[in-house]
mmCIF file with all atom_site columns, C-alpha atoms and ligand atoms in Angstrom:
data_model
loop_
_atom_site.group_PDB
_atom_site.id
_atom_site.type_symbol
_atom_site.label_atom_id
_atom_site.label_alt_id
_atom_site.label_comp_id
_atom_site.label_asym_id
_atom_site.label_entity_id
_atom_site.label_seq_id
_atom_site.pdbx_PDB_ins_code
_atom_site.Cartn_x
_atom_site.Cartn_y
_atom_site.Cartn_z
_atom_site.occupancy
_atom_site.B_iso_or_equiv
_atom_site.pdbx_formal_charge
_atom_site.auth_seq_id
_atom_site.auth_comp_id
_atom_site.auth_asym_id
_atom_site.auth_atom_id
_atom_site.pdbx_PDB_model_num
ATOM   1   C CA . MET A 1 1   ? 0.003   -0.025 0.084   1.00 0.00 ? 20  MET A CA 1
ATOM   2   C CA . ILE A 1 2   ? 1.582   3.164  -1.135  1.00 0.00 ? 21  ILE A CA 1
ATOM   3   C CA . LYS A 1 3   ? 0.577   6.794  0.077   1.00 0.00 ? 22  LYS A CA 1
ATOM   4   C CA . ILE A 1 4   ? 0.067   9.117  -2.780  1.00 0.00 ? 23  ILE A CA 1
ATOM   5   C CA . GLY A 1 5   ? 0.060   12.879 -2.896  1.00 0.00 ? 24  GLY A CA 1
ATOM   6   C CA . VAL A 1 6   ? -1.469  14.549 -6.019  1.00 0.00 ? 25  VAL A CA 1
ATOM   7   C CA . LEU A 1 7   ? -0.615  18.304 -7.205  1.00 0.00 ? 26  LEU A CA 1
ATOM   8   C CA . ALA A 1 8   ? -3.257  19.610 -9.716  1.00 0.00 ? 27  ALA A CA 1
ATOM   9   C CA . SER A 1 9   ? -4.320  22.919 -11.052 1.00 0.00 ? 28  SER A CA 1
ATOM   10  C CA . GLY A 1 10  ? -7.490  22.090 -13.155 1.00 0.00 ? 29  GLY A CA 1
ATOM   11  C CA . ARG A 1 11  ? -10.487 19.637 -13.618 1.00 0.00 ? 30  ARG A CA 1
ATOM   12  C CA . GLY A 1 12  ? -8.494  16.688 -12.229 1.00 0.00 ? 31  GLY A CA 1
ATOM   13  C CA . SER A 1 13  ? -9.331  14.063 -14.673 1.00 0.00 ? 32  SER A CA 1
ATOM   14  C CA . ASN A 1 14  ? -6.060  12.344 -14.141 1.00 0.00 ? 33  ASN A CA 1
ATOM   15  C CA . PHE A 1 15  ? -6.533  12.766 -10.408 1.00 0.00 ? 34  PHE A CA 1
ATOM   16  C CA . GLN A 1 16  ? -9.747  10.889 -10.875 1.00 0.00 ? 35  GLN A CA 1
ATOM   17  C CA . SER A 1 17  ? -8.006  8.204  -12.897 1.00 0.00 ? 36  SER A CA 1
ATOM   18  C CA . ILE A 1 18  ? -5.899  7.444  -9.749  1.00 0.00 ? 37  ILE A CA 1
ATOM   19  C CA . ILE A 1 19  ? -9.036  7.425  -7.715  1.00 0.00 ? 38  ILE A CA 1
ATOM   20  C CA . ASP A 1 20  ? -10.618 4.900  -10.114 1.00 0.00 ? 39  ASP A CA 1
ATOM   21  C CA . GLY A 1 21  ? -7.553  2.737  -10.100 1.00 0.00 ? 40  GLY A CA 1
ATOM   22  C CA . ILE A 1 22  ? -7.597  2.308  -6.515  1.00 0.00 ? 41  ILE A CA 1
ATOM   23  C CA . ARG A 1 23  ? -11.226 1.637  -6.271  1.00 0.00 ? 42  ARG A CA 1
ATOM   24  C CA . GLY A 1 24  ? -10.719 -0.825 -9.025  1.00 0.00 ? 43  GLY A CA 1
ATOM   25  C CA . LYS A 1 25  ? -7.944  -2.679 -7.058  1.00 0.00 ? 44  LYS A CA 1
ATOM   26  C CA . GLU A 1 26  ? -5.569  -1.843 -9.832  1.00 0.00 ? 45  GLU A CA 1
ATOM   27  C CA . ILE A 1 27  ? -3.606  0.387  -7.483  1.00 0.00 ? 46  ILE A CA 1
ATOM   28  C CA . ASP A 1 28  ? -2.445  -0.700 -4.132  1.00 0.00 ? 47  ASP A CA 1
ATOM   29  C CA . GLY A 1 29  ? -2.397  2.784  -2.684  1.00 0.00 ? 48  GLY A CA 1
ATOM   30  C CA . ARG A 1 30  ? -4.154  5.488  -1.037  1.00 0.00 ? 49  ARG A CA 1
ATOM   31  C CA . ILE A 1 31  ? -4.318  9.113  -1.851  1.00 0.00 ? 50  ILE A CA 1
ATOM   32  C CA . VAL A 1 32  ? -3.514  10.952 1.296   1.00 0.00 ? 51  VAL A CA 1
ATOM   33  C CA . ALA A 1 33  ? -3.486  14.513 -0.041  1.00 0.00 ? 52  ALA A CA 1
ATOM   34  C CA . LEU A 1 34  ? -4.440  16.519 -2.891  1.00 0.00 ? 53  LEU A CA 1
ATOM   35  C CA . ILE A 1 35  ? -2.851  19.886 -3.210  1.00 0.00 ? 54  ILE A CA 1
ATOM   36  C CA . VAL A 1 36  ? -4.281  22.578 -5.710  1.00 0.00 ? 55  VAL A CA 1
ATOM   37  C CA . ASP A 1 37  ? -2.833  26.117 -6.404  1.00 0.00 ? 56  ASP A CA 1
ATOM   38  C CA . LYS A 1 38  ? -6.273  27.429 -7.269  1.00 0.00 ? 57  LYS A CA 1
ATOM   39  C CA . PRO A 1 39  ? -9.431  27.084 -5.065  1.00 0.00 ? 58  PRO A CA 1
ATOM   40  C CA . GLU A 1 40  ? -11.651 26.909 -8.288  1.00 0.00 ? 59  GLU A CA 1
ATOM   41  C CA . ALA A 1 41  ? -9.796  23.644 -9.498  1.00 0.00 ? 60  ALA A CA 1
ATOM   42  C CA . GLY A 1 42  ? -12.327 21.259 -10.420 1.00 0.00 ? 61  GLY A CA 1
ATOM   43  C CA . ALA A 1 43  ? -9.942  18.555 -8.755  1.00 0.00 ? 62  ALA A CA 1
ATOM   44  C CA . VAL A 1 44  ? -11.408 19.985 -5.303  1.00 0.00 ? 63  VAL A CA 1
ATOM   45  C CA . GLU A 1 45  ? -15.009 18.664 -6.152  1.00 0.00 ? 64  GLU A CA 1
ATOM   46  C CA . ARG A 1 46  ? -13.321 15.320 -6.834  1.00 0.00 ? 65  ARG A CA 1
ATOM   47  C CA . ALA A 1 47  ? -11.488 15.239 -3.744  1.00 0.00 ? 66  ALA A CA 1
ATOM   48  C CA . GLN A 1 48  ? -14.682 16.102 -1.743  1.00 0.00 ? 67  GLN A CA 1
ATOM   49  C CA . ALA A 1 49  ? -16.736 13.509 -3.500  1.00 0.00 ? 68  ALA A CA 1
ATOM   50  C CA . ASN A 1 50  ? -14.086 10.988 -2.752  1.00 0.00 ? 69  ASN A CA 1
ATOM   51  C CA . GLY A 1 51  ? -13.037 11.660 0.732   1.00 0.00 ? 70  GLY A CA 1
ATOM   52  C CA . VAL A 1 52  ? -9.656  12.726 -0.217  1.00 0.00 ? 71  VAL A CA 1
ATOM   53  C CA . PRO A 1 53  ? -7.972  15.384 2.133   1.00 0.00 ? 72  PRO A CA 1
ATOM   54  C CA . TYR A 1 54  ? -7.240  18.496 0.099   1.00 0.00 ? 73  TYR A CA 1
ATOM   55  C CA . PHE A 1 55  ? -5.295  21.585 0.631   1.00 0.00 ? 74  PHE A CA 1
ATOM   56  C CA . ILE A 1 56  ? -5.461  24.856 -1.297  1.00 0.00 ? 75  ILE A CA 1
ATOM   57  C CA . VAL A 1 57  ? -2.014  26.466 -1.395  1.00 0.00 ? 76  VAL A CA 1
ATOM   58  C CA . GLU A 1 58  ? -2.243  29.703 -3.369  1.00 0.00 ? 77  GLU A CA 1
ATOM   59  C CA . ARG A 1 59  ? 0.888   31.464 -4.591  1.00 0.00 ? 78  ARG A CA 1
ATOM   60  C CA . LYS A 1 60  ? -0.474  35.059 -3.384  1.00 0.00 ? 79  LYS A CA 1
ATOM   61  C CA . GLU A 1 61  ? -0.206  33.732 0.222   1.00 0.00 ? 80  GLU A CA 1
ATOM   62  C CA . PHE A 1 62  ? 3.544   33.474 -0.022  1.00 0.00 ? 81  PHE A CA 1
ATOM   63  C CA . ALA A 1 63  ? 6.421   35.879 -0.587  1.00 0.00 ? 82  ALA A CA 1
ATOM   64  C CA . GLY A 1 64  ? 7.958   33.848 -3.225  1.00 0.00 ? 83  GLY A CA 1
ATOM   65  C CA . ASN A 1 65  ? 7.790   30.567 -5.078  1.00 0.00 ? 84  ASN A CA 1
ATOM   66  C CA . GLY A 1 66  ? 10.352  28.946 -2.616  1.00 0.00 ? 85  GLY A CA 1
ATOM   67  C CA . GLU A 1 67  ? 8.113   29.493 0.350   1.00 0.00 ? 86  GLU A CA 1
ATOM   68  C CA . MET A 1 68  ? 5.092   28.153 -1.487  1.00 0.00 ? 87  MET A CA 1
ATOM   69  C CA . ASN A 1 69  ? 7.215   25.026 -2.574  1.00 0.00 ? 88  ASN A CA 1
ATOM   70  C CA . ARG A 1 70  ? 8.248   24.632 1.158   1.00 0.00 ? 89  ARG A CA 1
ATOM   71  C CA . LYS A 1 71  ? 4.645   24.703 2.267   1.00 0.00 ? 90  LYS A CA 1
ATOM   72  C CA . ILE A 1 72  ? 3.880   22.042 -0.330  1.00 0.00 ? 91  ILE A CA 1
ATOM   73  C CA . ALA A 1 73  ? 6.604   19.823 0.857   1.00 0.00 ? 92  ALA A CA 1
ATOM   74  C CA . GLU A 1 74  ? 5.735   20.255 4.435   1.00 0.00 ? 93  GLU A CA 1
ATOM   75  C CA . ILE A 1 75  ? 2.213   18.885 3.644   1.00 0.00 ? 94  ILE A CA 1
ATOM   76  C CA . LEU A 1 76  ? 3.468   15.979 1.578   1.00 0.00 ? 95  LEU A CA 1
ATOM   77  C CA . GLU A 1 77  ? 5.962   14.962 4.206   1.00 0.00 ? 96  GLU A CA 1
ATOM   78  C CA . GLY A 1 78  ? 3.478   15.381 7.034   1.00 0.00 ? 97  GLY A CA 1
ATOM   79  C CA . LYS A 1 79  ? 1.319   12.910 5.241   1.00 0.00 ? 98  LYS A CA 1
ATOM   80  C CA . LYS A 1 80  ? 4.389   10.627 4.764   1.00 0.00 ? 99  LYS A CA 1
ATOM   81  C CA . VAL A 1 81  ? 3.762   10.168 0.873   1.00 0.00 ? 100 VAL A CA 1
ATOM   82  C CA . ASP A 1 82  ? 5.839   7.576  -0.910  1.00 0.00 ? 101 ASP A CA 1
ATOM   83  C CA . LEU A 1 83  ? 4.837   8.992  -4.538  1.00 0.00 ? 102 LEU A CA 1
ATOM   84  C CA . VAL A 1 84  ? 3.959   12.460 -5.749  1.00 0.00 ? 103 VAL A CA 1
ATOM   85  C CA . VAL A 1 85  ? 1.964   12.757 -8.990  1.00 0.00 ? 104 VAL A CA 1
ATOM   86  C CA . LEU A 1 86  ? 1.767   16.024 -10.970 1.00 0.00 ? 105 LEU A CA 1
ATOM   87  C CA . ALA A 1 87  ? -1.559  15.690 -12.401 1.00 0.00 ? 106 ALA A CA 1
ATOM   88  C CA . GLY A 1 88  ? -2.183  18.864 -14.639 1.00 0.00 ? 107 GLY A CA 1
ATOM   89  C CA . TYR A 1 89  ? -0.285  21.003 -12.090 1.00 0.00 ? 108 TYR A CA 1
ATOM   90  C CA . MET A 1 90  ? 0.610   24.218 -14.016 1.00 0.00 ? 109 MET A CA 1
ATOM   91  C CA . ARG A 1 91  ? 3.695   25.265 -11.889 1.00 0.00 ? 110 ARG A CA 1
ATOM   92  C CA . ILE A 1 92  ? 7.326   24.616 -11.884 1.00 0.00 ? 111 ILE A CA 1
ATOM   93  C CA . VAL A 1 93  ? 8.142   22.510 -8.728  1.00 0.00 ? 112 VAL A CA 1
ATOM   94  C CA . GLY A 1 94  ? 11.173  24.167 -7.867  1.00 0.00 ? 113 GLY A CA 1
ATOM   95  C CA . LYS A 1 95  ? 14.371  22.860 -5.966  1.00 0.00 ? 114 LYS A CA 1
ATOM   96  C CA . GLU A 1 96  ? 12.380  22.841 -2.496  1.00 0.00 ? 115 GLU A CA 1
ATOM   97  C CA . LEU A 1 97  ? 10.395  19.873 -3.864  1.00 0.00 ? 116 LEU A CA 1
ATOM   98  C CA . LEU A 1 98  ? 12.909  18.336 -6.059  1.00 0.00 ? 117 LEU A CA 1
ATOM   99  C CA . GLU A 1 99  ? 15.318  17.783 -3.262  1.00 0.00 ? 118 GLU A CA 1
ATOM   100 C CA . LYS A 1 100 ? 12.931  15.957 -1.192  1.00 0.00 ? 119 LYS A CA 1
ATOM   101 C CA . PHE A 1 101 ? 10.972  13.857 -3.827  1.00 0.00 ? 120 PHE A CA 1
ATOM   102 C CA . ARG A 1 102 ? 13.614  13.352 -6.584  1.00 0.00 ? 121 ARG A CA 1
ATOM   103 C CA . GLY A 1 103 ? 12.994  9.746  -7.998  1.00 0.00 ? 122 GLY A CA 1
ATOM   104 C CA . ARG A 1 104 ? 9.366   9.433  -6.512  1.00 0.00 ? 123 ARG A CA 1
ATOM   105 C CA . MET A 1 105 ? 7.909   12.571 -8.341  1.00 0.00 ? 124 MET A CA 1
ATOM   106 C CA . ILE A 1 106 ? 6.183   12.010 -11.592 1.00 0.00 ? 125 ILE A CA 1
ATOM   107 C CA . ASN A 1 107 ? 4.437   13.956 -14.278 1.00 0.00 ? 126 ASN A CA 1
ATOM   108 C CA . ILE A 1 108 ? 1.975   13.342 -17.040 1.00 0.00 ? 127 ILE A CA 1
ATOM   109 C CA . HIS A 1 109 ? 2.364   15.270 -20.326 1.00 0.00 ? 128 HIS A CA 1
ATOM   110 C CA . PRO A 1 110 ? -0.042  15.013 -23.381 1.00 0.00 ? 129 PRO A CA 1
ATOM   111 C CA . ALA A 1 111 ? 2.642   14.424 -26.173 1.00 0.00 ? 130 ALA A CA 1
ATOM   112 C CA . LEU A 1 112 ? 5.421   11.867 -26.839 1.00 0.00 ? 131 LEU A CA 1
ATOM   113 C CA . LEU A 1 113 ? 8.363   13.692 -25.245 1.00 0.00 ? 132 LEU A CA 1
ATOM   114 C CA . PRO A 1 114 ? 10.976  14.953 -26.210 1.00 0.00 ? 133 PRO A CA 1
ATOM   115 C CA . SER A 1 115 ? 8.350   16.191 -29.046 1.00 0.00 ? 134 SER A CA 1
ATOM   116 C CA . PHE A 1 116 ? 6.313   19.095 -27.948 1.00 0.00 ? 135 PHE A CA 1
ATOM   117 C CA . PRO A 1 117 ? 7.233   19.998 -24.268 1.00 0.00 ? 136 PRO A CA 1
ATOM   118 C CA . GLY A 1 118 ? 5.643   22.786 -22.388 1.00 0.00 ? 137 GLY A CA 1
ATOM   119 C CA . LEU A 1 119 ? 2.345   24.316 -22.606 1.00 0.00 ? 138 LEU A CA 1
ATOM   120 C CA . ASP A 1 120 ? -0.340  23.430 -25.330 1.00 0.00 ? 139 ASP A CA 1
ATOM   121 C CA . ALA A 1 121 ? 1.416   20.342 -26.323 1.00 0.00 ? 140 ALA A CA 1
ATOM   122 C CA . GLN A 1 122 ? -1.688  19.144 -28.102 1.00 0.00 ? 141 GLN A CA 1
ATOM   123 C CA . LYS A 1 123 ? -1.916  22.155 -30.163 1.00 0.00 ? 142 LYS A CA 1
ATOM   124 C CA . GLN A 1 124 ? 1.815   21.969 -30.914 1.00 0.00 ? 143 GLN A CA 1
ATOM   125 C CA . ALA A 1 125 ? 1.355   18.350 -32.329 1.00 0.00 ? 144 ALA A CA 1
ATOM   126 C CA . PHE A 1 126 ? -1.830  19.545 -34.410 1.00 0.00 ? 145 PHE A CA 1
ATOM   127 C CA . GLU A 1 127 ? -0.063  22.440 -35.789 1.00 0.00 ? 146 GLU A CA 1
ATOM   128 C CA . HIS A 1 128 ? 3.313   20.504 -36.677 1.00 0.00 ? 147 HIS A CA 1
ATOM   129 C CA . GLY A 1 129 ? 0.970   18.072 -38.350 1.00 0.00 ? 148 GLY A CA 1
ATOM   130 C CA . VAL A 1 130 ? 2.291   14.734 -36.702 1.00 0.00 ? 149 VAL A CA 1
ATOM   131 C CA . LYS A 1 131 ? 0.146   11.801 -37.448 1.00 0.00 ? 150 LYS A CA 1
ATOM   132 C CA . VAL A 1 132 ? 0.949   10.117 -34.152 1.00 0.00 ? 151 VAL A CA 1
ATOM   133 C CA . SER A 1 133 ? 1.308   11.898 -30.750 1.00 0.00 ? 152 SER A CA 1
ATOM   134 C CA . GLY A 1 134 ? 0.427   10.410 -27.420 1.00 0.00 ? 153 GLY A CA 1
ATOM   135 C CA . CYS A 1 135 ? 1.114   10.814 -23.799 1.00 0.00 ? 154 CYS A CA 1
ATOM   136 C CA . THR A 1 136 ? 4.294   10.568 -21.474 1.00 0.00 ? 155 THR A CA 1
ATOM   137 C CA . VAL A 1 137 ? 4.725   9.799  -17.796 1.00 0.00 ? 156 VAL A CA 1
ATOM   138 C CA . HIS A 1 138 ? 8.227   10.875 -16.685 1.00 0.00 ? 157 HIS A CA 1
ATOM   139 C CA . PHE A 1 139 ? 10.000  11.461 -13.597 1.00 0.00 ? 158 PHE A CA 1
ATOM   140 C CA . VAL A 1 140 ? 10.421  15.216 -12.650 1.00 0.00 ? 159 VAL A CA 1
ATOM   141 C CA . ASP A 1 141 ? 13.761  16.823 -12.832 1.00 0.00 ? 160 ASP A CA 1
ATOM   142 C CA . GLU A 1 142 ? 14.946  20.447 -12.925 1.00 0.00 ? 161 GLU A CA 1
ATOM   143 C CA . GLY A 1 143 ? 13.696  21.087 -16.400 1.00 0.00 ? 162 GLY A CA 1
ATOM   144 C CA . THR A 1 144 ? 10.255  21.257 -17.898 1.00 0.00 ? 163 THR A CA 1
ATOM   145 C CA . ASP A 1 145 ? 9.119   17.884 -19.071 1.00 0.00 ? 164 ASP A CA 1
ATOM   146 C CA . THR A 1 146 ? 12.820  16.654 -19.327 1.00 0.00 ? 165 THR A CA 1
ATOM   147 C CA . GLY A 1 147 ? 12.952  13.960 -16.715 1.00 0.00 ? 166 GLY A CA 1
ATOM   148 C CA . PRO A 1 148 ? 13.671  10.180 -17.519 1.00 0.00 ? 167 PRO A CA 1
ATOM   149 C CA . ILE A 1 149 ? 10.836  8.724  -19.306 1.00 0.00 ? 168 ILE A CA 1
ATOM   150 C CA . ILE A 1 150 ? 8.666   5.995  -17.366 1.00 0.00 ? 169 ILE A CA 1
ATOM   151 C CA . GLU A 1 151 ? 6.040   5.105  -19.928 1.00 0.00 ? 170 GLU A CA 1
ATOM   152 C CA . GLN A 1 152 ? 4.569   6.349  -23.243 1.00 0.00 ? 171 GLN A CA 1
ATOM   153 C CA . THR A 1 153 ? 1.403   5.706  -25.202 1.00 0.00 ? 172 THR A CA 1
ATOM   154 C CA . PRO A 1 154 ? 1.179   6.535  -28.816 1.00 0.00 ? 173 PRO A CA 1
ATOM   155 C CA . VAL A 1 155 ? -2.133  7.837  -30.185 1.00 0.00 ? 174 VAL A CA 1
ATOM   156 C CA . TYR A 1 156 ? -3.097  8.194  -33.868 1.00 0.00 ? 175 TYR A CA 1
ATOM   157 C CA . ILE A 1 157 ? -4.253  11.868 -34.359 1.00 0.00 ? 176 ILE A CA 1
ATOM   158 C CA . GLY A 1 158 ? -3.964  12.273 -38.196 1.00 0.00 ? 177 GLY A CA 1
ATOM   159 C CA . ASP A 1 159 ? -7.582  12.550 -38.679 1.00 0.00 ? 178 ASP A CA 1
ATOM   160 C CA . CYS A 1 160 ? -8.265  15.045 -35.942 1.00 0.00 ? 179 CYS A CA 1
ATOM   161 C CA . LYS A 1 161 ? -9.806  18.371 -37.062 1.00 0.00 ? 180 LYS A CA 1
ATOM   162 C CA . ASP A 1 162 ? -8.355  20.705 -34.397 1.00 0.00 ? 181 ASP A CA 1
ATOM   163 C CA . ALA A 1 163 ? -6.240  20.880 -31.345 1.00 0.00 ? 182 ALA A CA 1
ATOM   164 C CA . HIS A 1 164 ? -9.195  20.305 -29.074 1.00 0.00 ? 183 HIS A CA 1
ATOM   165 C CA . GLU A 1 165 ? -10.132 16.887 -30.900 1.00 0.00 ? 184 GLU A CA 1
ATOM   166 C CA . VAL A 1 166 ? -6.336  15.992 -30.313 1.00 0.00 ? 185 VAL A CA 1
ATOM   167 C CA . SER A 1 167 ? -6.696  16.721 -26.744 1.00 0.00 ? 186 SER A CA 1
ATOM   168 C CA . GLU A 1 168 ? -9.987  14.802 -26.389 1.00 0.00 ? 187 GLU A CA 1
ATOM   169 C CA . ARG A 1 169 ? -8.533  11.811 -28.265 1.00 0.00 ? 188 ARG A CA 1
ATOM   170 C CA . ILE A 1 170 ? -5.347  11.483 -26.095 1.00 0.00 ? 189 ILE A CA 1
ATOM   171 C CA . LEU A 1 171 ? -7.036  12.104 -22.619 1.00 0.00 ? 190 LEU A CA 1
ATOM   172 C CA . PRO A 1 172 ? -8.321  8.587  -22.189 1.00 0.00 ? 191 PRO A CA 1
ATOM   173 C CA . TYR A 1 173 ? -4.892  7.263  -22.903 1.00 0.00 ? 192 TYR A CA 1
ATOM   174 C CA . GLU A 1 174 ? -3.220  9.542  -20.220 1.00 0.00 ? 193 GLU A CA 1
ATOM   175 C CA . HIS A 1 175 ? -5.852  8.059  -17.768 1.00 0.00 ? 194 HIS A CA 1
ATOM   176 C CA . GLU A 1 176 ? -4.876  4.549  -18.718 1.00 0.00 ? 195 GLU A CA 1
ATOM   177 C CA . THR A 1 177 ? -1.223  5.258  -18.873 1.00 0.00 ? 196 THR A CA 1
ATOM   178 C CA . MET A 1 178 ? -1.222  7.149  -15.202 1.00 0.00 ? 197 MET A CA 1
ATOM   179 C CA . ARG A 1 179 ? -3.189  4.164  -13.789 1.00 0.00 ? 198 ARG A CA 1
ATOM   180 C CA . LYS A 1 180 ? -0.731  1.718  -15.279 1.00 0.00 ? 199 LYS A CA 1
ATOM   181 C CA . VAL A 1 181 ? 2.485   3.678  -13.810 1.00 0.00 ? 200 VAL A CA 1
ATOM   182 C CA . VAL A 1 182 ? 0.901   4.329  -10.414 1.00 0.00 ? 201 VAL A CA 1
ATOM   183 C CA . SER A 1 183 ? -0.114  0.780  -10.212 1.00 0.00 ? 202 SER A CA 1
ATOM   184 C CA . ASN A 1 184 ? 3.506   -0.311 -11.000 1.00 0.00 ? 203 ASN A CA 1
ATOM   185 C CA . PHE A 1 185 ? 4.818   2.006  -8.285  1.00 0.00 ? 204 PHE A CA 1
ATOM   186 C CA . SER A 1 186 ? 2.459   0.155  -6.043  1.00 0.00 ? 205 SER A CA 1
ATOM   187 C CA . LYS A 1 187 ? 3.464   -3.201 -6.816  1.00 0.00 ? 206 LYS A CA 1
ATOM   188 C CA . GLY A 1 188 ? 7.515   -2.773 -7.585  1.00 0.00 ? 207 GLY A CA 1
ATOM   189 C CA . LYS A 1 189 ? 9.838   -0.109 -8.484  1.00 0.00 ? 208 LYS A CA 1
ATOM   190 C CA . TYR A 1 190 ? 11.285  1.772  -11.435 1.00 0.00 ? 209 TYR A CA 1
ATOM   191 C CA . VAL A 1 191 ? 14.859  1.767  -11.646 1.00 0.00 ? 210 VAL A CA 1
ATOM   192 C CA . VAL A 1 192 ? 16.498  4.719  -13.358 1.00 0.00 ? 211 VAL A CA 1
ATOM   193 C CA . GLU A 1 193 ? 19.872  4.213  -15.151 1.00 0.00 ? 212 GLU A CA 1
ATOM   194 C CA . GLY A 1 194 ? 21.034  7.461  -16.757 1.00 0.00 ? 213 GLY A CA 1
ATOM   195 C CA . ARG A 1 195 ? 18.186  8.462  -18.897 1.00 0.00 ? 214 ARG A CA 1
ATOM   196 C CA . ARG A 1 196 ? 16.716  4.953  -19.178 1.00 0.00 ? 215 ARG A CA 1
ATOM   197 C CA . VAL A 1 197 ? 14.010  3.464  -16.881 1.00 0.00 ? 216 VAL A CA 1
ATOM   198 C CA . ARG A 1 198 ? 13.177  -0.064 -16.293 1.00 0.00 ? 217 ARG A CA 1
ATOM   199 C CA . TYR A 1 199 ? 10.625  -1.703 -14.007 1.00 0.00 ? 218 TYR A CA 1
ATOM   200 C CA . GLU A 1 200 ? 11.189  -4.465 -11.408 1.00 0.00 ? 219 GLU A CA 1
ATOM   201 C CA . HIS A 1 201 ? 8.073   -6.138 -10.088 1.00 0.00 ? 220 HIS A CA 1
ATOM   202 C CA . GLY A 1 202 ? 7.987   -6.915 -6.250  1.00 0.00 ? 221 GLY A CA 1
ATOM   203 C CA . LEU A 1 203 ? 8.690   -4.408 -3.594  1.00 0.00 ? 222 LEU A CA 1
HETATM 204 C C1 . LIG B 2 .   ? -3.838  16.740 -19.051 1.00 0.00 ? 11  LIG B C1 1
HETATM 205 O O1 . LIG B 2 .   ? -3.870  16.838 -20.362 1.00 0.00 ? 11  LIG B O1 1
HETATM 206 C C2 . LIG B 2 .   ? -2.314  16.483 -18.643 1.00 0.00 ? 11  LIG B C2 1
HETATM 207 O O2 . LIG B 2 .   ? -1.642  15.686 -19.590 1.00 0.00 ? 11  LIG B O2 1
HETATM 208 C C3 . LIG B 2 .   ? -1.755  18.013 -18.770 1.00 0.00 ? 11  LIG B C3 1
HETATM 209 O O3 . LIG B 2 .   ? -2.724  18.863 -18.223 1.00 0.00 ? 11  LIG B O3 1
HETATM 210 C C4 . LIG B 2 .   ? -4.097  18.194 -18.455 1.00 0.00 ? 11  LIG B C4 1
HETATM 211 C C5 . LIG B 2 .   ? -4.852  18.187 -17.105 1.00 0.00 ? 11  LIG B C5 1
HETATM 212 O O4 . LIG B 2 .   ? -5.936  17.750 -17.143 1.00 0.00 ? 11  LIG B O4 1
HETATM 213 N N1 . LIG B 2 .   ? -0.641  18.370 -18.131 1.00 0.00 ? 11  LIG B N1 1
HETATM 214 P P1 . LIG B 2 .   ? -6.714  17.017 -15.722 1.00 0.00 ? 11  LIG B P1 1
HETATM 215 O O5 . LIG B 2 .   ? -6.689  18.142 -14.883 1.00 0.00 ? 11  LIG B O5 1
HETATM 216 O O6 . LIG B 2 .   ? -5.890  15.976 -15.398 1.00 0.00 ? 11  LIG B O6 1
HETATM 217 O O7 . LIG B 2 .   ? -8.173  16.743 -16.275 1.00 0.00 ? 11  LIG B O7 1
#
């Protein structure tokens, strides 16, 4: 049983996918904290509906990013999380979080990294005209979407009419990939060698 902390900024469908994975017994874990940086984040309603403790940590309450990140680290350490999941969290985590959770902090990105890092990845892919995009779950490091890649799922987008359709097409695969990775964390471990990541069953 692993203790999971989730950081989100938006509607929280990836957060929901972890809730669903736990309920479906795919993930041997418990979400002990949801942390959002916006009170209006839809993820809050999902936490309330599913009895997940949540914390609203707004940037304006802090003198700087460092203080905000230290508060987030304090909450996560207080809950003794084993794994931190960035699920649509729109801030750079910063060294205060990295130094404490490196190697057990993951992010999901809606493109096949290293293609289309950063914001609006689905729009970038559509405008570039790729026929195949997808999603990536990776370890978080100092960069933006640059950490060692854990899992990727390809998705055909060649017939999508616009970037919104690309987002809608990829999203269910994000949820599936997210559930798979978090489930794996709960039943074994990912070993990082340089930039390569392999999975070992069994804790
Ligand atoms: C997802 O597409 C995720 O890949 C990206 O932001 C979106 C968040 O969606 N980082 P949700 O809040 O998980 O529904």
